Amino acid sequence: DIQMTQSPSSLSASVGDRVTITCRASQGISNYLAWFQQKPGKAPKSLIYAASSLQSGVPSKFSGSGSGTDFTLTISSLQPEDFATYYCQQYNSYPQTFGQGTKLEIK
Amino acid sequence: EVQLVESGGGLVQPGRSLRLSCAASGFTFDDYAMHWVRQAPGKGLEWVSGISWNSGSIGYADSVKGRFTISRDNAKNSLYLQMNSLRAEDTALYYCAKGRGYSGYDDIDYWGQGTLVTVSS
């Protein structure tokens, strides 16, 4: 199975900051990588697919990059509603696998 | 508007069975793959199973292989998860999710609100 490792596991930032979350796959997955946002008590929400394509309706402050084994999610100009947990997921092969999550907290 | 409504969760004893259902609306159900994803209390997301548009391609997480069976009824716009030999570690909120494409080898673009399964004696 492909293991997905996110770093950091938690991150403190201030409103207005720009942050980057990293996701590494244990083997190459081309660009079959998605990012999700989850707020407490809510279902996850799709942000990015195919490593860098923005889900419809998601603001352009969210951006993704990478290919192969190393990927990043960048969030610019943090707002209060952006503080949440973020997950990466590979869908290159079954079983699909998620990273362990990165909790973004307000500093 | 895409809607995914899960049902069938509840409290069940270890070793027993449970069947989850997901009613889909707002899109052409038989054009898309579907998935089940779970989240144990206070933990991260775990992909459980996926099924292609025509049930021709199915996959399972190692943790549920041989115990869980995914299926779909395109005539009823419904997705199912038959869960047998349940264990305490299967306790989680189970999400029904829509694939972006038809094959199952694609990402998830919409999620239901989840149904809670608790395995305990």
Tab-separated table of N, CA, C and O in Angstrom, chain B residues 1-115:
chain	number	residue	atom	x	y	z
B	1	GLU	N	-28.107	20.110	-7.074
B	1	GLU	CA	-27.214	20.027	-5.930
B	1	GLU	C	-26.999	18.555	-5.552
B	1	GLU	O	-27.941	17.810	-5.354
B	2	VAL	N	-25.721	18.176	-5.443
B	2	VAL	CA	-25.384	16.810	-5.045
B	2	VAL	C	-25.769	16.588	-3.580
B	2	VAL	O	-25.411	17.390	-2.707
B	3	GLN	N	-26.504	15.516	-3.357
B	3	GLN	CA	-26.837	15.143	-1.973
B	3	GLN	C	-26.534	13.669	-1.775
B	3	GLN	O	-26.884	12.833	-2.604
B	4	LEU	N	-25.889	13.359	-0.662
B	4	LEU	CA	-25.560	11.997	-0.278
B	4	LEU	C	-26.029	11.823	1.157
B	4	LEU	O	-25.550	12.522	2.058
B	5	VAL	N	-26.963	10.907	1.364
B	5	VAL	CA	-27.544	10.734	2.695
B	5	VAL	C	-27.336	9.298	3.151
B	5	VAL	O	-27.909	8.361	2.592
B	6	GLU	N	-26.498	9.153	4.177
B	6	GLU	CA	-26.198	7.844	4.721
B	6	GLU	C	-27.230	7.431	5.769
B	6	GLU	O	-27.815	8.295	6.451
B	7	SER	N	-27.390	6.124	5.912
B	7	SER	CA	-28.258	5.584	6.946
B	7	SER	C	-27.798	4.182	7.307
B	7	SER	O	-26.950	3.604	6.603
B	8	GLY	N	-28.330	3.664	8.401
B	8	GLY	CA	-28.026	2.291	8.781
B	8	GLY	C	-27.040	2.142	9.927
B	8	GLY	O	-26.796	1.026	10.393
B	9	GLY	N	-26.468	3.239	10.375
B	9	GLY	CA	-25.527	3.158	11.486
B	9	GLY	C	-26.231	2.861	12.802
B	9	GLY	O	-27.464	2.882	12.887
B	10	GLY	N	-25.446	2.569	13.823
B	10	GLY	CA	-26.009	2.299	15.133
B	10	GLY	C	-25.038	1.552	16.006
B	10	GLY	O	-23.868	1.380	15.655
B	11	LEU	N	-25.555	1.078	17.140
B	11	LEU	CA	-24.755	0.305	18.080
B	11	LEU	C	-24.896	-1.178	17.768
B	11	LEU	O	-26.022	-1.693	17.646
B	12	VAL	N	-23.767	-1.859	17.636
B	12	VAL	CA	-23.795	-3.285	17.306
B	12	VAL	C	-22.733	-3.999	18.122
B	12	VAL	O	-21.678	-3.418	18.441
B	13	GLN	N	-22.996	-5.239	18.468
B	13	GLN	CA	-22.037	-6.011	19.247
B	13	GLN	C	-20.898	-6.536	18.378
B	13	GLN	O	-21.089	-6.773	17.165
B	14	PRO	N	-19.728	-6.714	18.955
B	14	PRO	CA	-18.614	-7.299	18.189
B	14	PRO	C	-19.021	-8.643	17.600
B	14	PRO	O	-19.722	-9.434	18.229
B	15	GLY	N	-18.583	-8.855	16.354
B	15	GLY	CA	-18.876	-10.100	15.653
B	15	GLY	C	-20.165	-10.074	14.853
B	15	GLY	O	-20.378	-10.958	14.010
B	16	ARG	N	-21.014	-9.057	15.099
B	16	ARG	CA	-22.278	-8.977	14.373
B	16	ARG	C	-22.107	-8.211	13.070
B	16	ARG	O	-21.000	-7.786	12.715
B	17	SER	N	-23.218	-8.066	12.344
B	17	SER	CA	-23.204	-7.420	11.032
B	17	SER	C	-24.076	-6.170	11.015
B	17	SER	O	-24.966	-6.010	11.856
B	18	LEU	N	-23.779	-5.316	10.032
B	18	LEU	CA	-24.549	-4.093	9.826
B	18	LEU	C	-24.463	-3.736	8.356
B	18	LEU	O	-23.441	-3.998	7.713
B	19	ARG	N	-25.536	-3.158	7.829
B	19	ARG	CA	-25.515	-2.737	6.429
B	19	ARG	C	-25.802	-1.248	6.363
B	19	ARG	O	-26.849	-0.789	6.815
B	20	LEU	N	-24.862	-0.520	5.784
B	20	LEU	CA	-25.022	0.913	5.577
B	20	LEU	C	-25.582	1.174	4.184
B	20	LEU	O	-25.277	0.451	3.240
B	21	SER	N	-26.378	2.225	4.075
B	21	SER	CA	-26.921	2.640	2.789
B	21	SER	C	-26.611	4.109	2.559
B	21	SER	O	-26.426	4.877	3.515
B	22	CYS	N	-26.559	4.485	1.302
B	22	CYS	CA	-26.345	5.886	0.924
B	22	CYS	C	-27.284	6.195	-0.230
B	22	CYS	O	-27.188	5.562	-1.291
B	23	ALA	N	-28.173	7.141	-0.036
B	23	ALA	CA	-29.093	7.579	-1.079
B	23	ALA	C	-28.506	8.806	-1.762
B	23	ALA	O	-28.208	9.805	-1.088
B	24	ALA	N	-28.339	8.715	-3.077
B	24	ALA	CA	-27.717	9.789	-3.834
B	24	ALA	C	-28.740	10.535	-4.679
B	24	ALA	O	-29.684	9.927	-5.207
B	25	SER	N	-28.544	11.832	-4.836
B	25	SER	CA	-29.406	12.630	-5.692
B	25	SER	C	-28.638	13.852	-6.179
B	25	SER	O	-27.580	14.195	-5.637
B	26	GLY	N	-29.170	14.473	-7.209
B	26	GLY	CA	-28.564	15.697	-7.723
B	26	GLY	C	-27.508	15.470	-8.786
B	26	GLY	O	-26.874	16.429	-9.238
B	27	PHE	N	-27.288	14.227	-9.183
B	27	PHE	CA	-26.356	13.915	-10.269
B	27	PHE	C	-26.757	12.567	-10.880
B	27	PHE	O	-27.568	11.852	-10.300
B	28	THR	N	-26.164	12.255	-12.023
B	28	THR	CA	-26.474	10.990	-12.693
B	28	THR	C	-25.655	9.895	-12.025
B	28	THR	O	-24.471	9.701	-12.325
B	29	PHE	N	-26.276	9.189	-11.109
B	29	PHE	CA	-25.574	8.262	-10.214
B	29	PHE	C	-24.741	7.241	-10.990
B	29	PHE	O	-23.589	6.968	-10.629
B	30	ASP	N	-25.305	6.670	-12.046
B	30	ASP	CA	-24.596	5.580	-12.719
B	30	ASP	C	-23.485	6.057	-13.647
B	30	ASP	O	-22.910	5.260	-14.381
B	31	ASP	N	-23.161	7.332	-13.610
B	31	ASP	CA	-22.009	7.855	-14.346
B	31	ASP	C	-20.749	7.949	-13.485
B	31	ASP	O	-19.673	8.275	-14.006
B	32	TYR	N	-20.884	7.696	-12.187
B	32	TYR	CA	-19.783	7.993	-11.279
B	32	TYR	C	-19.457	6.816	-10.347
B	32	TYR	O	-20.334	6.072	-9.915
B	33	ALA	N	-18.165	6.734	-10.011
B	33	ALA	CA	-17.734	5.826	-8.956
B	33	ALA	C	-18.172	6.374	-7.603
B	33	ALA	O	-18.446	7.577	-7.468
B	34	MET	N	-18.203	5.494	-6.626
B	34	MET	CA	-18.595	5.889	-5.276
B	34	MET	C	-17.641	5.247	-4.271
B	34	MET	O	-17.009	4.220	-4.537
B	35	HIS	N	-17.552	5.861	-3.092
B	35	HIS	CA	-16.607	5.412	-2.070
B	35	HIS	C	-17.237	5.469	-0.691
B	35	HIS	O	-18.183	6.240	-0.452
B	36	TRP	N	-16.663	4.686	0.210
B	36	TRP	CA	-16.921	4.817	1.639
B	36	TRP	C	-15.611	5.204	2.319
B	36	TRP	O	-14.564	4.607	2.048
B	37	VAL	N	-15.688	6.192	3.181
B	37	VAL	CA	-14.543	6.660	3.963
B	37	VAL	C	-14.999	6.749	5.412
B	37	VAL	O	-16.125	7.158	5.679
B	38	ARG	N	-14.157	6.341	6.342
B	38	ARG	CA	-14.546	6.387	7.748
B	38	ARG	C	-13.586	7.233	8.564
B	38	ARG	O	-12.442	7.487	8.166
B	39	GLN	N	-14.069	7.641	9.735
B	39	GLN	CA	-13.263	8.450	10.642
B	39	GLN	C	-13.590	8.027	12.074
B	39	GLN	O	-14.693	8.282	12.561
B	40	ALA	N	-12.646	7.367	12.713
B	40	ALA	CA	-12.807	6.994	14.111
B	40	ALA	C	-12.830	8.259	14.972
B	40	ALA	O	-12.260	9.280	14.581
B	41	PRO	N	-13.460	8.204	16.123
B	41	PRO	CA	-13.566	9.398	16.980
B	41	PRO	C	-12.209	10.021	17.270
B	41	PRO	O	-11.299	9.348	17.764
B	42	GLY	N	-12.067	11.290	16.927
B	42	GLY	CA	-10.836	12.022	17.190
B	42	GLY	C	-9.665	11.660	16.301
B	42	GLY	O	-8.541	12.116	16.543
B	43	LYS	N	-9.898	10.854	15.272
B	43	LYS	CA	-8.826	10.386	14.394
B	43	LYS	C	-8.958	10.941	12.997
B	43	LYS	O	-9.870	11.722	12.705
B	44	GLY	N	-8.061	10.532	12.122
B	44	GLY	CA	-8.051	11.002	10.750
B	44	GLY	C	-8.976	10.192	9.840
B	44	GLY	O	-9.689	9.292	10.279
B	45	LEU	N	-8.925	10.528	8.560
B	45	LEU	CA	-9.757	9.872	7.560
B	45	LEU	C	-9.118	8.570	7.107
B	45	LEU	O	-7.894	8.490	6.931
B	46	GLU	N	-9.946	7.552	6.888
B	46	GLU	CA	-9.489	6.268	6.371
B	46	GLU	C	-10.389	5.854	5.229
B	46	GLU	O	-11.596	5.655	5.427
B	47	TRP	N	-9.832	5.711	4.043
B	47	TRP	CA	-10.591	5.185	2.909
B	47	TRP	C	-10.918	3.730	3.174
B	47	TRP	O	-10.050	2.958	3.564
B	48	VAL	N	-12.180	3.352	2.978
B	48	VAL	CA	-12.644	1.998	3.279
B	48	VAL	C	-12.809	1.172	2.014
B	48	VAL	O	-12.320	0.039	1.920
B	49	SER	N	-13.521	1.733	1.021
B	49	SER	CA	-13.825	0.957	-0.174
B	49	SER	C	-14.299	1.870	-1.281
B	49	SER	O	-14.822	2.961	-1.024
B	50	GLY	N	-14.110	1.416	-2.524
B	50	GLY	CA	-14.589	2.158	-3.669
B	50	GLY	C	-15.141	1.220	-4.719
B	50	GLY	O	-14.750	0.048	-4.788
B	51	ILE	N	-16.067	1.723	-5.537
B	51	ILE	CA	-16.708	0.910	-6.565
B	51	ILE	C	-16.911	1.749	-7.813
B	51	ILE	O	-17.333	2.904	-7.742
B	52	SER	N	-16.589	1.182	-8.966
B	52	SER	CA	-16.755	1.906	-10.218
B	52	SER	C	-18.220	2.012	-10.596
B	52	SER	O	-19.089	1.394	-9.977
B	53	TRP	N	-18.462	2.752	-11.667
B	53	TRP	CA	-19.845	3.052	-12.061
B	53	TRP	C	-20.679	1.806	-12.323
B	53	TRP	O	-21.869	1.772	-12.027
B	54	ASN	N	-20.040	0.770	-12.846
B	54	ASN	CA	-20.765	-0.441	-13.235
B	54	ASN	C	-20.435	-1.635	-12.344
B	54	ASN	O	-20.732	-2.775	-12.690
B	55	SER	N	-19.812	-1.342	-11.186
B	55	SER	CA	-19.408	-2.384	-10.221
B	55	SER	C	-18.320	-3.302	-10.759
B	55	SER	O	-18.012	-4.323	-10.152
B	56	GLY	N	-17.716	-2.917	-11.888
B	56	GLY	CA	-16.694	-3.765	-12.478
B	56	GLY	C	-15.347	-3.680	-11.785
B	56	GLY	O	-14.519	-4.577	-11.912
B	57	SER	N	-15.106	-2.611	-11.069
B	57	SER	CA	-13.858	-2.421	-10.341
B	57	SER	C	-14.182	-2.049	-8.901
B	57	SER	O	-14.898	-1.081	-8.641
B	58	ILE	N	-13.653	-2.847	-7.988
B	58	ILE	CA	-13.933	-2.656	-6.556
B	58	ILE	C	-12.631	-2.778	-5.788
B	58	ILE	O	-11.774	-3.605	-6.120
B	59	GLY	N	-12.476	-1.934	-4.771
B	59	GLY	CA	-11.289	-2.015	-3.932
B	59	GLY	C	-11.641	-1.853	-2.468
B	59	GLY	O	-12.677	-1.257	-2.127
B	60	TYR	N	-10.753	-2.398	-1.611
B	60	TYR	CA	-10.975	-2.349	-0.172
B	60	TYR	C	-9.674	-2.004	0.544
B	60	TYR	O	-8.583	-2.363	0.094
B	61	ALA	N	-9.821	-1.362	1.690
B	61	ALA	CA	-8.682	-1.199	2.575
B	61	ALA	C	-8.319	-2.555	3.155
B	61	ALA	O	-9.186	-3.419	3.336
B	62	ASP	N	-7.059	-2.752	3.457
B	62	ASP	CA	-6.608	-4.026	4.018
B	62	ASP	C	-7.345	-4.335	5.319
B	62	ASP	O	-7.605	-5.503	5.626
B	63	SER	N	-7.679	-3.302	6.074
B	63	SER	CA	-8.295	-3.472	7.386
B	63	SER	C	-9.718	-4.049	7.319
B	63	SER	O	-10.223	-4.534	8.341
B	64	VAL	N	-10.334	-3.985	6.148
B	64	VAL	CA	-11.725	-4.471	6.047
B	64	VAL	C	-11.880	-5.576	5.007
B	64	VAL	O	-12.967	-6.160	4.889
B	65	LYS	N	-10.814	-5.854	4.263
B	65	LYS	CA	-10.899	-6.851	3.186
B	65	LYS	C	-11.327	-8.200	3.751
B	65	LYS	O	-10.814	-8.651	4.775
B	66	GLY	N	-12.314	-8.817	3.096
B	66	GLY	CA	-12.816	-10.107	3.550
B	66	GLY	C	-13.950	-9.999	4.552
B	66	GLY	O	-14.627	-10.992	4.840
B	67	ARG	N	-14.163	-8.810	5.089
B	67	ARG	CA	-15.258	-8.629	6.067
B	67	ARG	C	-16.346	-7.685	5.537
B	67	ARG	O	-17.523	-7.843	5.862
B	68	PHE	N	-15.924	-6.688	4.749
B	68	PHE	CA	-16.863	-5.695	4.224
B	68	PHE	C	-17.082	-5.930	2.736
B	68	PHE	O	-16.166	-6.346	2.024
B	69	THR	N	-18.304	-5.634	2.261
B	69	THR	CA	-18.629	-5.745	0.848
B	69	THR	C	-19.365	-4.484	0.401
B	69	THR	O	-20.396	-4.135	0.972
B	70	ILE	N	-18.806	-3.839	-0.609
B	70	ILE	CA	-19.450	-2.661	-1.182
B	70	ILE	C	-20.297	-3.097	-2.371
B	70	ILE	O	-19.958	-4.037	-3.090
B	71	SER	N	-21.416	-2.422	-2.567
B	71	SER	CA	-22.257	-2.701	-3.733
B	71	SER	C	-23.074	-1.450	-4.055
B	71	SER	O	-23.121	-0.500	-3.267
B	72	ARG	N	-23.662	-1.460	-5.213
B	72	ARG	CA	-24.489	-0.340	-5.634
B	72	ARG	C	-25.674	-0.839	-6.435
B	72	ARG	O	-25.602	-1.893	-7.072
B	73	ASP	N	-26.757	-0.067	-6.408
B	73	ASP	CA	-27.930	-0.346	-7.211
B	73	ASP	C	-28.206	0.926	-8.004
B	73	ASP	O	-28.764	1.892	-7.472
B	74	ASN	N	-27.804	0.935	-9.250
B	74	ASN	CA	-27.933	2.145	-10.065
B	74	ASN	C	-29.402	2.492	-10.322
B	74	ASN	O	-29.737	3.667	-10.505
B	75	ALA	N	-30.261	1.501	-10.331
B	75	ALA	CA	-31.689	1.770	-10.550
B	75	ALA	C	-32.297	2.518	-9.365
B	75	ALA	O	-33.281	3.242	-9.519
B	76	LYS	N	-31.687	2.342	-8.192
B	76	LYS	CA	-32.195	2.986	-6.981
B	76	LYS	C	-31.316	4.146	-6.525
B	76	LYS	O	-31.555	4.709	-5.456
B	77	ASN	N	-30.299	4.487	-7.316
B	77	ASN	CA	-29.372	5.571	-6.942
B	77	ASN	C	-28.833	5.367	-5.530
B	77	ASN	O	-28.771	6.314	-4.725
B	78	SER	N	-28.435	4.158	-5.243
B	78	SER	CA	-28.024	3.825	-3.885
B	78	SER	C	-26.711	3.066	-3.839
B	78	SER	O	-26.406	2.253	-4.707
B	79	LEU	N	-25.963	3.340	-2.771
B	79	LEU	CA	-24.690	2.686	-2.486
B	79	LEU	C	-24.846	1.972	-1.146
B	79	LEU	O	-25.547	2.465	-0.255
B	80	TYR	N	-24.166	0.832	-1.019
B	80	TYR	CA	-24.287	0.039	0.197
B	80	TYR	C	-22.911	-0.392	0.707
B	80	TYR	O	-21.949	-0.474	-0.051
B	81	LEU	N	-22.876	-0.675	2.009
B	81	LEU	CA	-21.695	-1.285	2.598
B	81	LEU	C	-22.168	-2.339	3.590
B	81	LEU	O	-22.737	-2.006	4.623
B	82	GLN	N	-21.951	-3.603	3.228
B	82	GLN	CA	-22.273	-4.701	4.124
B	82	GLN	C	-21.047	-4.959	5.001
B	82	GLN	O	-19.973	-5.249	4.486
B	83	MET	N	-21.244	-4.845	6.301
B	83	MET	CA	-20.127	-4.985	7.239
B	83	MET	C	-20.372	-6.206	8.124
B	83	MET	O	-21.342	-6.234	8.885
B	84	ASN	N	-19.515	-7.196	7.983
B	84	ASN	CA	-19.627	-8.428	8.778
B	84	ASN	C	-18.464	-8.531	9.759
B	84	ASN	O	-17.451	-7.841	9.617
B	85	SER	N	-18.628	-9.414	10.747
B	85	SER	CA	-17.570	-9.665	11.737
B	85	SER	C	-17.013	-8.364	12.294
B	85	SER	O	-15.795	-8.144	12.318
B	86	LEU	N	-17.909	-7.509	12.725
B	86	LEU	CA	-17.485	-6.180	13.177
B	86	LEU	C	-16.631	-6.252	14.429
B	86	LEU	O	-16.816	-7.115	15.294
B	87	ARG	N	-15.676	-5.330	14.498
B	87	ARG	CA	-14.723	-5.249	15.619
B	87	ARG	C	-14.824	-3.869	16.260
B	87	ARG	O	-15.291	-2.913	15.642
B	88	ALA	N	-14.325	-3.751	17.456
B	88	ALA	CA	-14.342	-2.462	18.153
B	88	ALA	C	-13.642	-1.390	17.323
B	88	ALA	O	-14.058	-0.224	17.303
B	89	GLU	N	-12.579	-1.769	16.628
B	89	GLU	CA	-11.827	-0.798	15.832
B	89	GLU	C	-12.552	-0.339	14.572
B	89	GLU	O	-12.065	0.547	13.866
B	90	ASP	N	-13.716	-0.913	14.288
B	90	ASP	CA	-14.544	-0.427	13.181
B	90	ASP	C	-15.453	0.718	13.617
B	90	ASP	O	-16.141	1.315	12.779
B	91	THR	N	-15.443	1.045	14.892
B	91	THR	CA	-16.224	2.166	15.395
B	91	THR	C	-15.764	3.460	14.731
B	91	THR	O	-14.582	3.817	14.810
B	92	ALA	N	-16.680	4.133	14.058
B	92	ALA	CA	-16.314	5.326	13.298
B	92	ALA	C	-17.549	5.976	12.707
B	92	ALA	O	-18.642	5.388	12.688
B	93	LEU	N	-17.362	7.177	12.217
B	93	LEU	CA	-18.353	7.846	11.383
B	93	LEU	C	-18.048	7.434	9.949
B	93	LEU	O	-16.915	7.590	9.480
B	94	TYR	N	-19.033	6.873	9.280
B	94	TYR	CA	-18.841	6.364	7.918
B	94	TYR	C	-19.453	7.354	6.928
B	94	TYR	O	-20.656	7.631	6.969
B	95	TYR	N	-18.599	7.860	6.039
B	95	TYR	CA	-19.023	8.798	5.014
B	95	TYR	C	-19.209	8.094	3.680
B	95	TYR	O	-18.342	7.314	3.246
B	96	CYS	N	-20.295	8.409	3.009
B	96	CYS	CA	-20.495	8.070	1.608
B	96	CYS	C	-19.918	9.229	0.786
B	96	CYS	O	-20.103	10.400	1.146
B	97	ALA	N	-19.213	8.902	-0.287
B	97	ALA	CA	-18.564	9.959	-1.063
B	97	ALA	C	-18.648	9.661	-2.553
B	97	ALA	O	-18.558	8.500	-2.971
B	98	LYS	N	-18.783	10.707	-3.327
B	98	LYS	CA	-18.900	10.582	-4.781
B	98	LYS	C	-17.523	10.741	-5.427
B	98	LYS	O	-16.766	11.679	-5.109
B	99	GLY	N	-17.197	9.850	-6.341
B	99	GLY	CA	-15.972	10.002	-7.107
B	99	GLY	C	-16.139	11.049	-8.198
B	99	GLY	O	-17.237	11.313	-8.668
B	100	ARG	N	-15.008	11.623	-8.608
B	100	ARG	CA	-15.080	12.653	-9.642
B	100	ARG	C	-15.305	12.033	-11.018
B	100	ARG	O	-15.864	12.661	-11.901
B	101	GLY	N	-14.862	10.785	-11.169
B	101	GLY	CA	-15.011	10.090	-12.441
B	101	GLY	C	-15.775	8.792	-12.291
B	101	GLY	O	-16.388	8.536	-11.248
B	102	TYR	N	-15.652	7.941	-13.310
B	102	TYR	CA	-16.452	6.716	-13.320
B	102	TYR	C	-15.700	5.465	-12.856
B	102	TYR	O	-16.283	4.463	-12.496
B	103	SER	N	-14.356	5.548	-12.852
B	103	SER	CA	-13.574	4.322	-12.705
B	103	SER	C	-13.360	3.857	-11.276
B	103	SER	O	-13.122	2.676	-11.036
B	104	GLY	N	-13.395	4.798	-10.317
B	104	GLY	CA	-13.014	4.467	-8.950
B	104	GLY	C	-11.579	4.869	-8.674
B	104	GLY	O	-11.170	5.046	-7.540
B	105	TYR	N	-10.810	5.044	-9.742
B	105	TYR	CA	-9.428	5.505	-9.619
B	105	TYR	C	-9.393	7.015	-9.835
B	105	TYR	O	-8.732	7.537	-10.739
B	106	ASP	N	-10.159	7.696	-9.021
B	106	ASP	CA	-10.259	9.146	-9.095
B	106	ASP	C	-10.540	9.668	-7.699
B	106	ASP	O	-10.805	8.903	-6.776
B	107	ASP	N	-10.442	10.975	-7.574
B	107	ASP	CA	-10.607	11.555	-6.243
B	107	ASP	C	-12.084	11.706	-5.899
B	107	ASP	O	-12.974	11.391	-6.684
B	108	ILE	N	-12.317	12.208	-4.704
B	108	ILE	CA	-13.658	12.424	-4.198
B	108	ILE	C	-14.004	13.899	-4.317
B	108	ILE	O	-13.204	14.758	-3.927
B	109	ASP	N	-15.188	14.201	-4.858
B	109	ASP	CA	-15.558	15.604	-4.948
B	109	ASP	C	-16.716	16.004	-4.052
B	109	ASP	O	-16.874	17.199	-3.746
B	110	TYR	N	-17.525	15.049	-3.598
B	110	TYR	CA	-18.612	15.384	-2.672
B	110	TYR	C	-18.723	14.314	-1.592
B	110	TYR	O	-18.487	13.127	-1.858
B	111	TRP	N	-19.127	14.770	-0.402
B	111	TRP	CA	-19.236	13.913	0.767
B	111	TRP	C	-20.622	14.029	1.388
B	111	TRP	O	-21.226	15.102	1.365
B	112	GLY	N	-21.111	12.905	1.955
B	112	GLY	CA	-22.300	12.975	2.792
B	112	GLY	C	-21.927	13.475	4.169
B	112	GLY	O	-20.772	13.844	4.420
B	113	GLN	N	-22.877	13.451	5.066
B	113	GLN	CA	-22.665	13.919	6.437
B	113	GLN	C	-22.266	12.789	7.382
B	113	GLN	O	-21.847	13.035	8.512
B	114	GLY	N	-22.384	11.568	6.937
B	114	GLY	CA	-21.905	10.433	7.720
B	114	GLY	C	-22.968	9.767	8.574
B	114	GLY	O	-23.969	10.377	8.945
B	115	THR	N	-22.723	8.483	8.869
B	115	THR	CA	-23.558	7.720	9.785
B	115	THR	C	-22.625	7.031	10.776
B	115	THR	O	-21.602	6.472	10.386
